[in-house]
Coordinates of C-alpha atoms and ligand atoms in Angstrom, one line a residue:
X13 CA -114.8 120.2 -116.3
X14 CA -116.8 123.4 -115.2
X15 CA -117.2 126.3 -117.8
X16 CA -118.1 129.6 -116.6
X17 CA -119.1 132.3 -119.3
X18 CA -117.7 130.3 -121.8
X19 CA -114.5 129.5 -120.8
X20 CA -113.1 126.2 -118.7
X21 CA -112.9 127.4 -115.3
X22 CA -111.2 123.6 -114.0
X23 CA -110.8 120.3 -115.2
X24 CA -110.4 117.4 -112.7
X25 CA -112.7 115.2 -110.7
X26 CA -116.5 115.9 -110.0
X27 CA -115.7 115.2 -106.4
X28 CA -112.9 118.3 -106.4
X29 CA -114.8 120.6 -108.3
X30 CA -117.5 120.0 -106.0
X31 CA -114.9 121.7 -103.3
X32 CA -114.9 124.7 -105.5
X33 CA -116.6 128.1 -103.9
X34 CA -118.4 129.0 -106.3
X35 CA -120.2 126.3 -107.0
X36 CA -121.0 125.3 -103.9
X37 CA -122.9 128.8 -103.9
X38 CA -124.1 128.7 -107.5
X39 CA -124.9 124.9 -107.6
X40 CA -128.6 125.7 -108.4
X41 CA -127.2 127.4 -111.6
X42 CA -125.2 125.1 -112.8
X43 CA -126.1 122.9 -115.7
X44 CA -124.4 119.2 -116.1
X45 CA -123.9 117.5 -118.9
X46 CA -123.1 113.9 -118.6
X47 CA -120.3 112.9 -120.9
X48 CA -120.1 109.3 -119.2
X49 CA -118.9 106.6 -121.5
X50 CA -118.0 109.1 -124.3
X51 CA -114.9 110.5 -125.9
X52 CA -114.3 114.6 -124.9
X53 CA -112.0 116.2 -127.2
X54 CA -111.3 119.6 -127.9
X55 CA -113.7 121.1 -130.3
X56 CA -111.5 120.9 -133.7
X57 CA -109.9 123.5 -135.4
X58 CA -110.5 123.3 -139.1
X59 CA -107.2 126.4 -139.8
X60 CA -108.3 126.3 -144.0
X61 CA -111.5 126.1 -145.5
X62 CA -112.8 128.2 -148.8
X63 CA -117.0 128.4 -147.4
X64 CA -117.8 131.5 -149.6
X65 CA -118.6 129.6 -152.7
X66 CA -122.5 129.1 -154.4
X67 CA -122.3 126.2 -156.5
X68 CA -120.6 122.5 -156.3
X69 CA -118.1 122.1 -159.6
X70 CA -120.2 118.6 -161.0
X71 CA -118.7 118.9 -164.5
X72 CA -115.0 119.1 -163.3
X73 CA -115.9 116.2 -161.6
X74 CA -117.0 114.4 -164.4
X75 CA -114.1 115.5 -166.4
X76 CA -111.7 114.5 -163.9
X77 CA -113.4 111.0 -163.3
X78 CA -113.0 111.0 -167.2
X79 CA -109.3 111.8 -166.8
X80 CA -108.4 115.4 -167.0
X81 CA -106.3 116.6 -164.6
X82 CA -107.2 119.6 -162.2
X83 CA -104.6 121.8 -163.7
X84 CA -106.0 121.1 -167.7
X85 CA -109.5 121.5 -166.0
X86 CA -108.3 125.2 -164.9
X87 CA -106.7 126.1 -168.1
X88 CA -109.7 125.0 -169.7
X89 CA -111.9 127.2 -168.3
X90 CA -113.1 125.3 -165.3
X91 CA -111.7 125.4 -161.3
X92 CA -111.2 128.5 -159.5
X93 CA -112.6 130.8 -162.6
X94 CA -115.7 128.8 -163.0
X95 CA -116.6 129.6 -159.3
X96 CA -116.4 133.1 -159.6
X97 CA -119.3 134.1 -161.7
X98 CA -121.9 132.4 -158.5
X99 CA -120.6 134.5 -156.0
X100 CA -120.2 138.1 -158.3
X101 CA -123.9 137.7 -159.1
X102 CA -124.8 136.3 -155.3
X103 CA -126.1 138.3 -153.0
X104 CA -124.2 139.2 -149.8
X105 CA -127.8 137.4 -148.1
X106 CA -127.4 134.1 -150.2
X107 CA -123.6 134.3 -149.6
X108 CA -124.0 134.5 -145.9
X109 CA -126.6 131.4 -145.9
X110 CA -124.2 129.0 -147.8
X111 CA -121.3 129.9 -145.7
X112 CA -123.7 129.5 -142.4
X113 CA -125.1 126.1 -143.6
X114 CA -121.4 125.0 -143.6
X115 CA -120.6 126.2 -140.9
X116 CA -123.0 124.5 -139.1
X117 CA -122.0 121.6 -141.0
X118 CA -118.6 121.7 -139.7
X119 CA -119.9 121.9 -136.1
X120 CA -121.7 119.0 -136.0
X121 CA -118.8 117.1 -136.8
X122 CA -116.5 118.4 -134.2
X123 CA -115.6 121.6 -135.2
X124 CA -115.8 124.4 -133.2
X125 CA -113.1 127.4 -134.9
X126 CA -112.6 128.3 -138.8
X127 CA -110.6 129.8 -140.9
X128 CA -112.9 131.2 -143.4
X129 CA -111.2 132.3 -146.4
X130 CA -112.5 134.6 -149.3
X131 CA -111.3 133.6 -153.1
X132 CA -114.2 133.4 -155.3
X133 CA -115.2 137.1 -155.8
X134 CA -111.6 138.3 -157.2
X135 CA -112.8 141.8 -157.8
X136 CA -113.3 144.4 -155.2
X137 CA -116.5 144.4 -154.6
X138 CA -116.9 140.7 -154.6
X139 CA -113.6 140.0 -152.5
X140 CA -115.3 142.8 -149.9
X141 CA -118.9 141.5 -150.1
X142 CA -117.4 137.3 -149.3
X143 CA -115.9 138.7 -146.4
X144 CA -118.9 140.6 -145.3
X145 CA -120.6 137.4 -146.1
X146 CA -118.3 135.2 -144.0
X147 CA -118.8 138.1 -140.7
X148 CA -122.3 137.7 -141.1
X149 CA -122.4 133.6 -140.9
X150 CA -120.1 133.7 -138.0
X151 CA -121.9 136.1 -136.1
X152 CA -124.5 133.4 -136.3
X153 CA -122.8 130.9 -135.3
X154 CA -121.9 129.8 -131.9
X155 CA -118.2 128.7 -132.7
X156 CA -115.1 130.7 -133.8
X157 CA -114.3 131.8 -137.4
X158 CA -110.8 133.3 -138.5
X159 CA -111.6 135.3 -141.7
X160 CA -108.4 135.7 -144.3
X161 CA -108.8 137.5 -147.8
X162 CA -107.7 135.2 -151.0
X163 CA -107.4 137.6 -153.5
X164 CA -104.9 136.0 -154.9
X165 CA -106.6 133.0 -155.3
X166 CA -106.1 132.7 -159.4
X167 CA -105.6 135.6 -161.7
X168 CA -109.3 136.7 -163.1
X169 CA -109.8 136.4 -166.8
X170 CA -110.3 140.5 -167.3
X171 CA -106.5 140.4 -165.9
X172 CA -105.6 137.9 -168.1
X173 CA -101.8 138.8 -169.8
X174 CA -101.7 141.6 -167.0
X175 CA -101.5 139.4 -163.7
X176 CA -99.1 142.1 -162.4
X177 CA -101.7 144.9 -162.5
X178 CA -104.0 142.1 -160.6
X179 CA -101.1 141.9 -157.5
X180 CA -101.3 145.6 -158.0
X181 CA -104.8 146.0 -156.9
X182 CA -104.4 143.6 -154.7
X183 CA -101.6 145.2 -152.9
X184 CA -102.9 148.8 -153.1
X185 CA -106.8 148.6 -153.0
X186 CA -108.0 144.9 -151.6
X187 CA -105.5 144.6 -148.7
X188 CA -105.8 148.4 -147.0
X189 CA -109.4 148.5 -147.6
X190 CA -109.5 144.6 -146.1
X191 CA -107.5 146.0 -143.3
X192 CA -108.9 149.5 -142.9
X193 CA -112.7 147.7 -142.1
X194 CA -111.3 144.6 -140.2
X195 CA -112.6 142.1 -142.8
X196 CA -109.9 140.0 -142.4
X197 CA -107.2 138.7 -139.8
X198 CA -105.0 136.6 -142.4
X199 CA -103.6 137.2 -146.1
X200 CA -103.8 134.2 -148.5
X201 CA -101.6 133.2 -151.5
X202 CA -102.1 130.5 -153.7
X203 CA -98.9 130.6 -154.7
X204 CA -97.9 127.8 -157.8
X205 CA -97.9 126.7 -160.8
X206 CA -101.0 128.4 -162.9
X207 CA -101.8 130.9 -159.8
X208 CA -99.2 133.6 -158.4
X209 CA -95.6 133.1 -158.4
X210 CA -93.2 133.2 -155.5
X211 CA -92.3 137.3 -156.4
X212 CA -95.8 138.0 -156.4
X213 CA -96.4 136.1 -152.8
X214 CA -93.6 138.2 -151.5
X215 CA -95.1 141.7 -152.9
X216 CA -98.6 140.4 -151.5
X217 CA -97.4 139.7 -147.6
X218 CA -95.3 142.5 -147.4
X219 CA -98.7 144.6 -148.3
X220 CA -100.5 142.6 -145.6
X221 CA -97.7 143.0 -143.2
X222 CA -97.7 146.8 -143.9
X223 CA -101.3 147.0 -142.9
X224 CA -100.8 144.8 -139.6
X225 CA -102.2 141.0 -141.2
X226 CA -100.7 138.2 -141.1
X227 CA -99.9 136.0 -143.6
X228 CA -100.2 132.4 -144.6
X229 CA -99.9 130.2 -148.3
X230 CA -101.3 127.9 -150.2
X231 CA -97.8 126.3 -151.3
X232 CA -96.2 122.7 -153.2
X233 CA -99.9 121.5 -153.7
X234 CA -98.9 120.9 -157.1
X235 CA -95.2 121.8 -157.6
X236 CA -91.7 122.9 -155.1
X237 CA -91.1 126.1 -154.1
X238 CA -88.0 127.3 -152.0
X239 CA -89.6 128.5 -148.6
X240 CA -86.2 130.8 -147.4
X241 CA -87.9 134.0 -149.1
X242 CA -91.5 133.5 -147.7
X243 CA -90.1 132.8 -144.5
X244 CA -88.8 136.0 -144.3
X245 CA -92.5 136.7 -143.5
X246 CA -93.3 134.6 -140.5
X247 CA -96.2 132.7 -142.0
X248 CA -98.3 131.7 -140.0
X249 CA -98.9 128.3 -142.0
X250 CA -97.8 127.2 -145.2
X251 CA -100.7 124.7 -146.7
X252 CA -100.8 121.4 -148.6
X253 CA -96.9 121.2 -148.9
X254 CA -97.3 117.9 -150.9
X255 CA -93.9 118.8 -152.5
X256 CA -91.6 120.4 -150.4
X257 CA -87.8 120.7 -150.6
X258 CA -85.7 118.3 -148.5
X259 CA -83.0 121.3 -147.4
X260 CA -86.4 123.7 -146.3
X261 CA -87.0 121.3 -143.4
X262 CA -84.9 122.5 -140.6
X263 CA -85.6 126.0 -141.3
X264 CA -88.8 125.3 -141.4
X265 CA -88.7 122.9 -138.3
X266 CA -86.8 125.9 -136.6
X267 CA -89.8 128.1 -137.5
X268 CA -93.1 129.2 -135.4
X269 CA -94.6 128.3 -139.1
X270 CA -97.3 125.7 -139.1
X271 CA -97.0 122.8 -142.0
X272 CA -101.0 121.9 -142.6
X273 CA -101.7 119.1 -144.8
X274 CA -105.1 118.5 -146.2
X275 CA -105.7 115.0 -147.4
X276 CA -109.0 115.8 -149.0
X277 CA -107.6 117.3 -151.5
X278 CA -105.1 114.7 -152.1
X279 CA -108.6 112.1 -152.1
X280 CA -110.6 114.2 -154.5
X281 CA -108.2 114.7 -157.1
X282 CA -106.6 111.2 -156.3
X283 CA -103.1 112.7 -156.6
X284 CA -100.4 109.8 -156.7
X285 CA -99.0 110.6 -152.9
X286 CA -100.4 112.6 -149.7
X287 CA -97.7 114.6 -148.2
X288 CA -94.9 113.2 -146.8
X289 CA -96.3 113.3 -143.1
X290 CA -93.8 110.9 -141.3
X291 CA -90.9 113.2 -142.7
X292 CA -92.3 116.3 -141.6
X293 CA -93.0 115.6 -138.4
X294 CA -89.5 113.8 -137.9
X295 CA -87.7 116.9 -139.0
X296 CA -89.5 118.9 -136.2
X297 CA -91.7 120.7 -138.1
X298 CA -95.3 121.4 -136.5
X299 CA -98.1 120.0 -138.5
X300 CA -101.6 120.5 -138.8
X301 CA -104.8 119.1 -140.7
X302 CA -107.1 120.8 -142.1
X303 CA -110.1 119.9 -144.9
X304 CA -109.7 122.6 -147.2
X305 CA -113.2 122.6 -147.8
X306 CA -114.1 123.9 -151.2
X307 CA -116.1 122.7 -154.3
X308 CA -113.3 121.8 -156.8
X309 CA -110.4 120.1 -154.7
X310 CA -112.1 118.9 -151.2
X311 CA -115.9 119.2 -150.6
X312 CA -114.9 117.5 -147.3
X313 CA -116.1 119.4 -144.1
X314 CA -115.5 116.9 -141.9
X315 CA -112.6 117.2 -139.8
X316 CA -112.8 113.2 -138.3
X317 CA -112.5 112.5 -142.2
X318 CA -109.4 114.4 -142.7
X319 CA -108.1 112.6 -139.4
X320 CA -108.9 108.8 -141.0
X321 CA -107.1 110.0 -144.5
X322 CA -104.4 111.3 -142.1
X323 CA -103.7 108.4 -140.3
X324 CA -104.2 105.7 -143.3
X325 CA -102.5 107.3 -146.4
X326 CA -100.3 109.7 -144.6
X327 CA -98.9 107.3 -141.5
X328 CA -100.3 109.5 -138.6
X329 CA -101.2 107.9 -135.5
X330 CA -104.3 108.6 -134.0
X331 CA -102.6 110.4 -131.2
X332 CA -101.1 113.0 -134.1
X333 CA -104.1 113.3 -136.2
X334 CA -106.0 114.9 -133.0
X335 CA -103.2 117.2 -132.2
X336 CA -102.8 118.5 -135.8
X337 CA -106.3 119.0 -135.5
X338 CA -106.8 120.9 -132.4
X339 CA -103.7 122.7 -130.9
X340 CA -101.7 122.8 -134.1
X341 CA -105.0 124.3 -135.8
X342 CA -104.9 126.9 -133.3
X343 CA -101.5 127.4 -133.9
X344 CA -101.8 127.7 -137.5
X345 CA -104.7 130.4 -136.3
X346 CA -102.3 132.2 -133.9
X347 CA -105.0 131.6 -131.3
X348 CA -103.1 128.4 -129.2
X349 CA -103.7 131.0 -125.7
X350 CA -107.4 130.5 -126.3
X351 CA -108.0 127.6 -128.7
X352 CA -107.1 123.9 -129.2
X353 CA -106.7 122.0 -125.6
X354 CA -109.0 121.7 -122.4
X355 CA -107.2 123.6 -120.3
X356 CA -108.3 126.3 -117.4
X357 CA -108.7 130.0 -119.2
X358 CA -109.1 128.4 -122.5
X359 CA -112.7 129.1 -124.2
X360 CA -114.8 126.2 -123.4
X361 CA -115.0 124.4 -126.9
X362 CA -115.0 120.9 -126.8
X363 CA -116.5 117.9 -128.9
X364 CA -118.4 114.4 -127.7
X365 CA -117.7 111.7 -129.7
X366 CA -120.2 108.6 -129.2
X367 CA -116.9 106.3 -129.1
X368 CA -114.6 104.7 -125.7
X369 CA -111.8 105.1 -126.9
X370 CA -109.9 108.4 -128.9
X371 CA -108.2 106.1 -131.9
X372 CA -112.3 105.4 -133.0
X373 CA -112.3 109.2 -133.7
X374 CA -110.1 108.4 -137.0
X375 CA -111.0 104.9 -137.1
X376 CA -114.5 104.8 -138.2
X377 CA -114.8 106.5 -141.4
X378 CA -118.3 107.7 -143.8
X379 CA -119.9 108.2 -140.3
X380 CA -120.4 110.9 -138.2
X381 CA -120.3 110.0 -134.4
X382 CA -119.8 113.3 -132.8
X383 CA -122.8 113.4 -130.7
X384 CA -122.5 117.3 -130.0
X385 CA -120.1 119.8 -129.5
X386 CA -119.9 122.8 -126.7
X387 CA -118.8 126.2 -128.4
X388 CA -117.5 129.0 -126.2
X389 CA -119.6 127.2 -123.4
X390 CA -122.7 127.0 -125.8
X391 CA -123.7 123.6 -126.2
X392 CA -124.4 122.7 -129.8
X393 CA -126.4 120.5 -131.9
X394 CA -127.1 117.8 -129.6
X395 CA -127.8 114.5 -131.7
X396 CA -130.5 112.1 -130.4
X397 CA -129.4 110.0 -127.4
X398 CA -128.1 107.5 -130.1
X399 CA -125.0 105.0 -128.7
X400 CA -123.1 103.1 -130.8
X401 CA -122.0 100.5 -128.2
Ligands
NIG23 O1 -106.8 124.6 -151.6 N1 -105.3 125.3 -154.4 C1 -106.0 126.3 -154.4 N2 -107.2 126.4 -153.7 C2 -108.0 125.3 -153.4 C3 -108.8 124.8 -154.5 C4 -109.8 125.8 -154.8 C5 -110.7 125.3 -155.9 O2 -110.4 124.5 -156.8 O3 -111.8 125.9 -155.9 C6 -107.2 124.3 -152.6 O4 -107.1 123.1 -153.1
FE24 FE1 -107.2 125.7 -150.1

């Protein structure tokens, strides 16, 4: 594979890119990088993560080990709401070092692109600052982040009894003002049961559409919702879909919507059943994995973990897992021209996994074997020249 300024410029045999012109002129310029015996995959694309948090939720962990469910954990108090008053008092500065040290995180398992989403601030300024926040970290890092604004992640307790004047700002101050500086290239909705309702997802994308984002939800983590009216929108994924309506499937299928399932949230809580993968993927409807990295339902930012939960609890063959993570992620990113497969013209992100064959990827699990990663032609945290085999 040769990658000029960070992009694949051909993928065959040594001996034909030897033939090539330009490298026969440039040779001396060209740096190799011996991927014998190793696994080359594309670099993933992790399409739904929440980095722009401060602090891990321990004592809804207790509670839930102790039996409370996620939802009685929110009402009491705890979840989404107990995140928020870390990041209103953060500064932008600490902000952008936690989301940076997961970034990083992420990379040197495999993944190379982001979706960064806001959701802990849920006030103006704080919404604004998490996405300054999550500019900042990628403009460190060497891979790709896709920001998106999750105002409506849950309703804040000053909007308590009022959740319509909360859509409100959301609509008429947060989105424009997201728009107006470029903060943001998706719209979020946790849209169900205890968050925003299906009327209040629809008044939310058509605000993003108005100012040119695009949309996507978090949708039947917890209960159904009819997907006809958000499809309406064009979506660009709808997320966790552990419930999902039988009758929804062909449209969906018939869709350019992406489906993306996150098993680590399914782990972490231990809810009864992942999503029905096999069904999904029967019906014709694309599917992606993602790991929904966040500190109260998956503090999981690895995407070979979500692949090994895929393929056991949710029936995915190895073969699957790696596309949902790669070209379906850039799907689900609306970046599939320049993300997700090695391919001539794509960017040059790629991941090295110390492994001989590709089903080891989701096989060995609790270990990391990616032994580096290239990002837009950047090679990345290089492990020590440790093989497994
Ligand atoms: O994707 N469901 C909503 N949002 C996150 C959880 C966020 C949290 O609990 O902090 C999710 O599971
Ligand atoms: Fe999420």
């Amino acid at each position: 594979m040769l990658c000029v300024g960070g992009r694949i410029a051909s993928v065959g045999t040594t001996k034909d890119a030897m033939k090539d012109v330009w490298i026969k002129k440039n040779k001396k310029h060209v740096s190799e990088i011996d991927c014998a015996g190793r696994v080359v995959v594309p670099g993933f694309v992790d399409s739904h993560t929440h980095p722009a948090f401060m602090n891990p939720r321990l004592v809804d962990f207790e509670k839930r080990i102790a039996g409370a469910t996620y939802e009685e954990i929110a009402e009491a108090g705890g979840g989404i709401r107990s995140s928020i008053s870390g990041v209103r008092t953060a500064s932008k500065n600490a902000l952008t070092e936690m989301i940076y040290a997961s970034l990083r995180q992420m990379g040197r398992h495999g993944t190379t692109t982001v979706e960064a989403k806001s959701g802990y601030g849920l006030s103006f300024e704080s919404e604004i600052k998490s996405l300054d926040a999550i500019r900042a970290a990628a403009h460190r890092w060497p891979g790709s982040v896709a920001p998106t604004f999750l105002g409506a992640h849950v309703v804040p307790v000053e909007y308590r009894g009022r959740s319509n004047q909360y859509v409100d700002l959301i609509c008429n101050e947060m989105i424009p003002a997201v728009a107006k500086n470029n903060l943001a290239k998706f719209v979020d909705v946790f849209c169900d049961r205890g968050a925003f309702s299906p009327e209040d997802t629809e008044r939310i994308f058509a605000a993003a559409i108005k100012n040119n984002l695009a949309v996507r939800a978090h949708l039947g983590q917890l209960t159904e919702t009819r997907l006809a009216p958000l499809l309406r929108f064009r979506p660009s994924s709808l997320d966790h879909m552990d419930h999902v309506n039988d009758a929804d499937l062909r449209p969906l299928a018939e869709s350019d919507t992406v489906a993306t399932f996150v098993p680590g949230a399914n782990y972490f809580l231990a809810t009864e059943r992942y999503p029905n993968a096999r069904h999904l993927i029967e019906s014709g409807v694309a599917v992606a994995l993602a790991t929904d990295f966040n500190p109260g339902s998956s503090p999981m930012l690895s995407m070979p973990m979500a692949m090994s939960l895929a393929c056991t609890h949710m029936k995915m063959t190895p073969a699957e897992a790696i596309v949902a993570s790669t070209i379906n992620g850039a799907w689900a990113l609306q970046v599939a021209d320049r993300k997700g497969s090695i391919e001539p013209g794509k960017d040059a992100d790629l991941a090295v996994f110390d492994a001989a064959d590709y089903r080891e990827i989701p096989y060995w699990f609790g270990v990391n074997r990616c032994s580096f990663t290239i990002m837009n032609g950047e090679l990345s945290n290089p492990a020590p020249d440790e093989q497994w085999h």
